């Protein structure tokens, strides 16, 4: 209505102060008694108390880092939340846990993989970010093959050459 119920003055003619007027994470979920002081246009003071309960409903700000991941010699690679979470991930009242929906990669995952990074704060609010994990594997290693010397008789234009089979070490199979 724009009017004070007790003095029928407009709010523009009043000054209202609250103490405390700011709250921190330490105040969350606990009732805080706030003193309300009102001064009218003639500087008459009126006080009352209000009980304020502060709630944290803001999820953490989650910032993930995309990464390249190479499989090891067994065709396996693992990642941790720390590798994917950027230092810009924050929460005003503190981060409790961080987790990812996939942390193990094999030959079946070569290429781009989307991983969900989730962060929960100390009050149970959860924020997420999608992170790209590009899984690669080393090129196959071919053992060197010794030179093959072939000697034929004079006038012989054809001969059979038996090349040794190369040893190929490839983690995820050969196509």
JSON list of C-alpha atoms in Angstrom, two decimals:
[
{"chain": "A", "resi": 1, "resn": "UNK", "atom": "CA", "xyz": [0.00, 0.00, 0.00]},
{"chain": "A", "resi": 2, "resn": "UNK", "atom": "CA", "xyz": [2.96, 2.34, 0.49]},
{"chain": "A", "resi": 3, "resn": "UNK", "atom": "CA", "xyz": [1.64, 3.26, 3.93]},
{"chain": "A", "resi": 4, "resn": "UNK", "atom": "CA", "xyz": [2.83, 2.36, 7.38]},
{"chain": "A", "resi": 5, "resn": "UNK", "atom": "CA", "xyz": [-0.04, 0.65, 9.20]},
{"chain": "A", "resi": 6, "resn": "UNK", "atom": "CA", "xyz": [0.58, 2.49, 12.48]},
{"chain": "A", "resi": 7, "resn": "UNK", "atom": "CA", "xyz": [1.21, 6.07, 11.34]},
{"chain": "A", "resi": 8, "resn": "UNK", "atom": "CA", "xyz": [-0.41, 6.20, 7.88]},
{"chain": "A", "resi": 9, "resn": "UNK", "atom": "CA", "xyz": [2.64, 7.93, 6.45]},
{"chain": "A", "resi": 10, "resn": "UNK", "atom": "CA", "xyz": [4.06, 7.01, 3.08]},
{"chain": "A", "resi": 11, "resn": "UNK", "atom": "CA", "xyz": [7.18, 4.88, 3.15]},
{"chain": "A", "resi": 12, "resn": "UNK", "atom": "CA", "xyz": [9.07, 7.71, 1.46]},
{"chain": "A", "resi": 13, "resn": "UNK", "atom": "CA", "xyz": [8.76, 9.67, 4.71]},
{"chain": "A", "resi": 14, "resn": "UNK", "atom": "CA", "xyz": [10.22, 6.83, 6.77]},
{"chain": "A", "resi": 15, "resn": "UNK", "atom": "CA", "xyz": [13.70, 5.45, 7.32]},
{"chain": "A", "resi": 16, "resn": "UNK", "atom": "CA", "xyz": [13.91, 1.75, 8.15]},
{"chain": "A", "resi": 17, "resn": "UNK", "atom": "CA", "xyz": [17.07, 0.02, 9.33]},
{"chain": "A", "resi": 18, "resn": "UNK", "atom": "CA", "xyz": [17.73, -3.64, 10.09]},
{"chain": "A", "resi": 19, "resn": "UNK", "atom": "CA", "xyz": [20.51, -5.09, 12.20]},
{"chain": "A", "resi": 20, "resn": "UNK", "atom": "CA", "xyz": [22.08, -7.32, 11.21]},
{"chain": "A", "resi": 21, "resn": "UNK", "atom": "CA", "xyz": [21.48, -6.51, 7.57]},
{"chain": "A", "resi": 22, "resn": "UNK", "atom": "CA", "xyz": [23.90, -9.00, 6.03]},
{"chain": "A", "resi": 23, "resn": "UNK", "atom": "CA", "xyz": [24.23, -12.73, 6.52]},
{"chain": "A", "resi": 24, "resn": "UNK", "atom": "CA", "xyz": [26.96, -15.29, 5.91]},
{"chain": "A", "resi": 25, "resn": "UNK", "atom": "CA", "xyz": [27.11, -19.03, 5.45]},
{"chain": "A", "resi": 26, "resn": "UNK", "atom": "CA", "xyz": [27.43, -19.35, 9.22]},
{"chain": "A", "resi": 27, "resn": "UNK", "atom": "CA", "xyz": [23.80, -18.12, 9.49]},
{"chain": "A", "resi": 28, "resn": "UNK", "atom": "CA", "xyz": [22.34, -20.77, 7.18]},
{"chain": "A", "resi": 29, "resn": "UNK", "atom": "CA", "xyz": [19.56, -22.91, 8.65]},
{"chain": "A", "resi": 30, "resn": "UNK", "atom": "CA", "xyz": [19.69, -21.13, 12.05]},
{"chain": "A", "resi": 31, "resn": "UNK", "atom": "CA", "xyz": [17.15, -18.50, 13.06]},
{"chain": "A", "resi": 32, "resn": "UNK", "atom": "CA", "xyz": [18.65, -15.02, 13.33]},
{"chain": "A", "resi": 33, "resn": "UNK", "atom": "CA", "xyz": [16.87, -12.33, 15.32]},
{"chain": "A", "resi": 34, "resn": "UNK", "atom": "CA", "xyz": [16.92, -9.07, 13.41]},
{"chain": "A", "resi": 35, "resn": "UNK", "atom": "CA", "xyz": [16.19, -5.72, 15.05]},
{"chain": "A", "resi": 36, "resn": "UNK", "atom": "CA", "xyz": [14.09, -3.47, 12.84]},
{"chain": "A", "resi": 37, "resn": "UNK", "atom": "CA", "xyz": [14.25, 0.25, 13.66]},
{"chain": "A", "resi": 38, "resn": "UNK", "atom": "CA", "xyz": [11.91, 2.77, 12.02]},
{"chain": "A", "resi": 39, "resn": "UNK", "atom": "CA", "xyz": [12.26, 6.55, 12.07]},
{"chain": "A", "resi": 40, "resn": "UNK", "atom": "CA", "xyz": [9.35, 8.62, 10.85]},
{"chain": "A", "resi": 41, "resn": "UNK", "atom": "CA", "xyz": [9.61, 12.12, 9.37]},
{"chain": "A", "resi": 42, "resn": "UNK", "atom": "CA", "xyz": [9.70, 13.62, 12.90]},
{"chain": "A", "resi": 43, "resn": "UNK", "atom": "CA", "xyz": [12.56, 11.22, 13.88]},
{"chain": "A", "resi": 44, "resn": "UNK", "atom": "CA", "xyz": [10.32, 9.23, 16.22]},
{"chain": "A", "resi": 45, "resn": "UNK", "atom": "CA", "xyz": [11.84, 5.79, 16.68]},
{"chain": "A", "resi": 46, "resn": "UNK", "atom": "CA", "xyz": [9.95, 2.48, 16.73]},
{"chain": "A", "resi": 47, "resn": "UNK", "atom": "CA", "xyz": [11.60, -0.95, 17.14]},
{"chain": "A", "resi": 48, "resn": "UNK", "atom": "CA", "xyz": [10.51, -4.49, 16.59]},
{"chain": "A", "resi": 49, "resn": "UNK", "atom": "CA", "xyz": [12.17, -7.87, 16.10]},
{"chain": "A", "resi": 50, "resn": "UNK", "atom": "CA", "xyz": [11.90, -10.29, 13.22]},
{"chain": "A", "resi": 51, "resn": "UNK", "atom": "CA", "xyz": [13.22, -13.81, 12.97]},
{"chain": "A", "resi": 52, "resn": "UNK", "atom": "CA", "xyz": [15.06, -14.56, 9.72]},
{"chain": "A", "resi": 53, "resn": "UNK", "atom": "CA", "xyz": [16.09, -18.02, 8.59]},
{"chain": "A", "resi": 54, "resn": "UNK", "atom": "CA", "xyz": [18.68, -18.00, 5.81]},
{"chain": "A", "resi": 55, "resn": "UNK", "atom": "CA", "xyz": [18.66, -20.83, 3.24]},
{"chain": "A", "resi": 56, "resn": "UNK", "atom": "CA", "xyz": [21.32, -21.76, 0.68]},
{"chain": "A", "resi": 57, "resn": "UNK", "atom": "CA", "xyz": [19.58, -22.75, -2.55]},
{"chain": "A", "resi": 58, "resn": "UNK", "atom": "CA", "xyz": [22.31, -21.66, -4.97]},
{"chain": "A", "resi": 59, "resn": "UNK", "atom": "CA", "xyz": [24.21, -24.52, -6.65]},
{"chain": "A", "resi": 60, "resn": "UNK", "atom": "CA", "xyz": [27.97, -24.33, -7.09]},
{"chain": "A", "resi": 61, "resn": "UNK", "atom": "CA", "xyz": [29.33, -22.71, -10.24]},
{"chain": "A", "resi": 62, "resn": "UNK", "atom": "CA", "xyz": [31.00, -25.60, -12.07]},
{"chain": "A", "resi": 63, "resn": "UNK", "atom": "CA", "xyz": [33.63, -25.01, -14.75]},
{"chain": "A", "resi": 64, "resn": "UNK", "atom": "CA", "xyz": [35.18, -28.08, -16.35]},
{"chain": "A", "resi": 65, "resn": "UNK", "atom": "CA", "xyz": [38.32, -28.45, -18.46]},
{"chain": "A", "resi": 66, "resn": "UNK", "atom": "CA", "xyz": [38.25, -30.47, -21.68]},
{"chain": "A", "resi": 67, "resn": "UNK", "atom": "CA", "xyz": [41.17, -32.87, -21.98]},
{"chain": "A", "resi": 68, "resn": "UNK", "atom": "CA", "xyz": [43.01, -35.24, -24.27]},
{"chain": "A", "resi": 69, "resn": "UNK", "atom": "CA", "xyz": [43.58, -38.71, -22.83]},
{"chain": "A", "resi": 70, "resn": "UNK", "atom": "CA", "xyz": [45.90, -41.38, -24.20]},
{"chain": "A", "resi": 71, "resn": "UNK", "atom": "CA", "xyz": [45.34, -45.07, -23.51]},
{"chain": "A", "resi": 72, "resn": "UNK", "atom": "CA", "xyz": [48.24, -46.90, -21.86]},
{"chain": "A", "resi": 73, "resn": "UNK", "atom": "CA", "xyz": [49.94, -50.03, -23.20]},
{"chain": "A", "resi": 74, "resn": "UNK", "atom": "CA", "xyz": [47.09, -52.18, -21.85]},
{"chain": "A", "resi": 75, "resn": "UNK", "atom": "CA", "xyz": [44.42, -50.13, -23.65]},
{"chain": "A", "resi": 76, "resn": "UNK", "atom": "CA", "xyz": [43.17, -48.46, -20.47]},
{"chain": "A", "resi": 77, "resn": "UNK", "atom": "CA", "xyz": [43.12, -44.90, -19.09]},
{"chain": "A", "resi": 78, "resn": "UNK", "atom": "CA", "xyz": [41.52, -43.36, -16.02]},
{"chain": "A", "resi": 79, "resn": "UNK", "atom": "CA", "xyz": [40.73, -39.77, -15.05]},
{"chain": "A", "resi": 80, "resn": "UNK", "atom": "CA", "xyz": [39.88, -38.01, -11.80]},
{"chain": "A", "resi": 81, "resn": "UNK", "atom": "CA", "xyz": [37.57, -35.14, -10.95]},
{"chain": "A", "resi": 82, "resn": "UNK", "atom": "CA", "xyz": [40.63, -33.00, -10.17]},
{"chain": "A", "resi": 83, "resn": "UNK", "atom": "CA", "xyz": [41.82, -33.34, -13.77]},
{"chain": "A", "resi": 84, "resn": "UNK", "atom": "CA", "xyz": [38.49, -32.07, -15.13]},
{"chain": "A", "resi": 85, "resn": "UNK", "atom": "CA", "xyz": [37.60, -29.39, -12.56]},
{"chain": "A", "resi": 86, "resn": "UNK", "atom": "CA", "xyz": [38.84, -25.88, -13.31]},
{"chain": "A", "resi": 87, "resn": "UNK", "atom": "CA", "xyz": [39.91, -23.56, -10.48]},
{"chain": "A", "resi": 88, "resn": "UNK", "atom": "CA", "xyz": [36.95, -21.33, -11.43]},
{"chain": "A", "resi": 89, "resn": "UNK", "atom": "CA", "xyz": [34.61, -23.92, -9.84]},
{"chain": "A", "resi": 90, "resn": "UNK", "atom": "CA", "xyz": [33.31, -22.21, -6.69]},
{"chain": "A", "resi": 91, "resn": "UNK", "atom": "CA", "xyz": [30.56, -22.15, -4.10]},
{"chain": "A", "resi": 92, "resn": "UNK", "atom": "CA", "xyz": [29.92, -19.37, -1.61]},
{"chain": "A", "resi": 93, "resn": "UNK", "atom": "CA", "xyz": [29.60, -21.73, 1.36]},
{"chain": "A", "resi": 94, "resn": "UNK", "atom": "CA", "xyz": [32.05, -24.44, 0.35]},
{"chain": "A", "resi": 95, "resn": "UNK", "atom": "CA", "xyz": [32.28, -27.46, -1.90]},
{"chain": "A", "resi": 96, "resn": "UNK", "atom": "CA", "xyz": [31.59, -30.82, -0.28]},
{"chain": "A", "resi": 97, "resn": "UNK", "atom": "CA", "xyz": [32.10, -33.39, -3.06]},
{"chain": "A", "resi": 98, "resn": "UNK", "atom": "CA", "xyz": [32.86, -33.59, -6.76]},
{"chain": "A", "resi": 99, "resn": "UNK", "atom": "CA", "xyz": [32.29, -36.60, -8.97]},
{"chain": "A", "resi": 100, "resn": "UNK", "atom": "CA", "xyz": [32.18, -37.62, -12.63]},
{"chain": "A", "resi": 101, "resn": "UNK", "atom": "CA", "xyz": [29.84, -40.05, -14.37]},
{"chain": "A", "resi": 102, "resn": "UNK", "atom": "CA", "xyz": [32.67, -41.86, -16.22]},
{"chain": "A", "resi": 103, "resn": "UNK", "atom": "CA", "xyz": [36.29, -42.26, -15.17]},
{"chain": "A", "resi": 104, "resn": "UNK", "atom": "CA", "xyz": [37.56, -45.33, -17.08]},
{"chain": "A", "resi": 105, "resn": "UNK", "atom": "CA", "xyz": [38.21, -45.47, -20.82]},
{"chain": "A", "resi": 106, "resn": "UNK", "atom": "CA", "xyz": [39.19, -48.35, -23.13]},
{"chain": "A", "resi": 107, "resn": "UNK", "atom": "CA", "xyz": [39.68, -49.01, -26.85]},
{"chain": "A", "resi": 108, "resn": "UNK", "atom": "CA", "xyz": [35.89, -48.87, -27.21]},
{"chain": "A", "resi": 109, "resn": "UNK", "atom": "CA", "xyz": [36.00, -45.17, -26.23]},
{"chain": "A", "resi": 110, "resn": "UNK", "atom": "CA", "xyz": [38.50, -43.86, -28.79]},
{"chain": "A", "resi": 111, "resn": "UNK", "atom": "CA", "xyz": [37.34, -40.44, -29.98]},
{"chain": "A", "resi": 112, "resn": "UNK", "atom": "CA", "xyz": [35.20, -37.79, -28.27]},
{"chain": "A", "resi": 113, "resn": "UNK", "atom": "CA", "xyz": [33.46, -38.69, -25.01]},
{"chain": "A", "resi": 114, "resn": "UNK", "atom": "CA", "xyz": [31.20, -36.38, -22.98]},
{"chain": "A", "resi": 115, "resn": "UNK", "atom": "CA", "xyz": [31.63, -36.65, -19.22]},
{"chain": "A", "resi": 116, "resn": "UNK", "atom": "CA", "xyz": [29.35, -34.98, -16.67]},
{"chain": "A", "resi": 117, "resn": "UNK", "atom": "CA", "xyz": [31.24, -33.24, -13.85]},
{"chain": "A", "resi": 118, "resn": "UNK", "atom": "CA", "xyz": [28.99, -32.72, -10.81]},
{"chain": "A", "resi": 119, "resn": "UNK", "atom": "CA", "xyz": [29.84, -30.68, -7.72]},
{"chain": "A", "resi": 120, "resn": "UNK", "atom": "CA", "xyz": [27.80, -30.65, -4.49]},
{"chain": "A", "resi": 121, "resn": "UNK", "atom": "CA", "xyz": [28.07, -27.92, -1.88]},
{"chain": "A", "resi": 122, "resn": "UNK", "atom": "CA", "xyz": [27.86, -28.44, 1.88]},
{"chain": "A", "resi": 123, "resn": "UNK", "atom": "CA", "xyz": [24.09, -27.82, 1.79]},
{"chain": "A", "resi": 124, "resn": "UNK", "atom": "CA", "xyz": [23.33, -30.41, -0.89]},
{"chain": "A", "resi": 125, "resn": "UNK", "atom": "CA", "xyz": [22.99, -28.09, -3.90]},
{"chain": "A", "resi": 126, "resn": "UNK", "atom": "CA", "xyz": [24.48, -29.63, -7.06]},
{"chain": "A", "resi": 127, "resn": "UNK", "atom": "CA", "xyz": [25.90, -27.91, -10.14]},
{"chain": "A", "resi": 128, "resn": "UNK", "atom": "CA", "xyz": [27.12, -29.67, -13.30]},
{"chain": "A", "resi": 129, "resn": "UNK", "atom": "CA", "xyz": [29.16, -29.09, -16.43]},
{"chain": "A", "resi": 130, "resn": "UNK", "atom": "CA", "xyz": [29.73, -31.24, -19.53]},
{"chain": "A", "resi": 131, "resn": "UNK", "atom": "CA", "xyz": [33.39, -31.90, -20.27]},
{"chain": "A", "resi": 132, "resn": "UNK", "atom": "CA", "xyz": [34.84, -33.30, -23.50]},
{"chain": "A", "resi": 133, "resn": "UNK", "atom": "CA", "xyz": [37.41, -36.09, -23.08]},
{"chain": "A", "resi": 134, "resn": "UNK", "atom": "CA", "xyz": [39.15, -36.98, -26.36]},
{"chain": "A", "resi": 135, "resn": "UNK", "atom": "CA", "xyz": [40.56, -40.52, -26.07]},
{"chain": "A", "resi": 136, "resn": "UNK", "atom": "CA", "xyz": [43.49, -41.43, -28.33]},
{"chain": "A", "resi": 137, "resn": "UNK", "atom": "CA", "xyz": [45.95, -44.29, -28.71]},
{"chain": "A", "resi": 138, "resn": "UNK", "atom": "CA", "xyz": [49.55, -44.35, -29.92]},
{"chain": "A", "resi": 139, "resn": "UNK", "atom": "CA", "xyz": [50.27, -45.37, -33.50]},
{"chain": "A", "resi": 140, "resn": "UNK", "atom": "CA", "xyz": [51.26, -49.03, -33.86]},
{"chain": "A", "resi": 141, "resn": "UNK", "atom": "CA", "xyz": [54.91, -49.83, -33.29]},
{"chain": "A", "resi": 142, "resn": "UNK", "atom": "CA", "xyz": [56.50, -51.99, -35.97]},
{"chain": "A", "resi": 143, "resn": "UNK", "atom": "CA", "xyz": [59.78, -53.66, -35.12]},
{"chain": "A", "resi": 144, "resn": "UNK", "atom": "CA", "xyz": [62.47, -52.87, -37.66]},
{"chain": "A", "resi": 145, "resn": "UNK", "atom": "CA", "xyz": [63.10, -55.55, -40.24]},
{"chain": "A", "resi": 146, "resn": "UNK", "atom": "CA", "xyz": [66.65, -56.41, -41.23]},
{"chain": "A", "resi": 147, "resn": "UNK", "atom": "CA", "xyz": [67.67, -55.93, -44.84]},
{"chain": "A", "resi": 148, "resn": "UNK", "atom": "CA", "xyz": [67.13, -58.97, -47.03]},
{"chain": "A", "resi": 149, "resn": "UNK", "atom": "CA", "xyz": [69.98, -59.89, -49.40]},
{"chain": "A", "resi": 150, "resn": "UNK", "atom": "CA", "xyz": [69.00, -61.94, -52.42]},
{"chain": "A", "resi": 151, "resn": "UNK", "atom": "CA", "xyz": [71.54, -63.63, -54.67]},
{"chain": "A", "resi": 152, "resn": "UNK", "atom": "CA", "xyz": [70.53, -65.31, -57.94]},
{"chain": "A", "resi": 153, "resn": "UNK", "atom": "CA", "xyz": [72.44, -67.16, -60.57]},
{"chain": "A", "resi": 154, "resn": "UNK", "atom": "CA", "xyz": [73.42, -65.43, -63.77]},
{"chain": "A", "resi": 155, "resn": "UNK", "atom": "CA", "xyz": [70.51, -65.44, -66.20]},
{"chain": "A", "resi": 156, "resn": "UNK", "atom": "CA", "xyz": [67.86, -66.10, -63.53]},
{"chain": "A", "resi": 157, "resn": "UNK", "atom": "CA", "xyz": [65.35, -63.29, -63.66]},
{"chain": "A", "resi": 158, "resn": "UNK", "atom": "CA", "xyz": [62.90, -64.50, -61.03]},
{"chain": "A", "resi": 159, "resn": "UNK", "atom": "CA", "xyz": [63.24, -65.76, -57.51]},
{"chain": "A", "resi": 160, "resn": "UNK", "atom": "CA", "xyz": [61.11, -66.16, -54.41]},
{"chain": "A", "resi": 161, "resn": "UNK", "atom": "CA", "xyz": [61.88, -63.90, -51.51]},
{"chain": "A", "resi": 162, "resn": "UNK", "atom": "CA", "xyz": [60.74, -64.83, -48.03]},
{"chain": "A", "resi": 163, "resn": "UNK", "atom": "CA", "xyz": [60.30, -61.65, -46.05]},
{"chain": "A", "resi": 164, "resn": "UNK", "atom": "CA", "xyz": [60.21, -62.06, -42.29]},
{"chain": "A", "resi": 165, "resn": "UNK", "atom": "CA", "xyz": [56.87, -61.12, -40.73]},
{"chain": "A", "resi": 166, "resn": "UNK", "atom": "CA", "xyz": [57.08, -57.83, -38.86]},
{"chain": "A", "resi": 167, "resn": "UNK", "atom": "CA", "xyz": [56.18, -57.79, -35.18]},
{"chain": "A", "resi": 168, "resn": "UNK", "atom": "CA", "xyz": [53.47, -55.19, -34.66]},
{"chain": "A", "resi": 169, "resn": "UNK", "atom": "CA", "xyz": [52.58, -53.98, -31.18]},
{"chain": "A", "resi": 170, "resn": "UNK", "atom": "CA", "xyz": [49.18, -52.28, -31.40]},
{"chain": "A", "resi": 171, "resn": "UNK", "atom": "CA", "xyz": [46.98, -51.81, -28.35]},
{"chain": "A", "resi": 172, "resn": "UNK", "atom": "CA", "xyz": [43.50, -51.69, -29.87]},
{"chain": "A", "resi": 173, "resn": "UNK", "atom": "CA", "xyz": [43.83, -54.06, -32.82]},
{"chain": "A", "resi": 174, "resn": "UNK", "atom": "CA", "xyz": [44.89, -53.61, -36.41]},
{"chain": "A", "resi": 175, "resn": "UNK", "atom": "CA", "xyz": [42.59, -52.65, -39.24]}
]
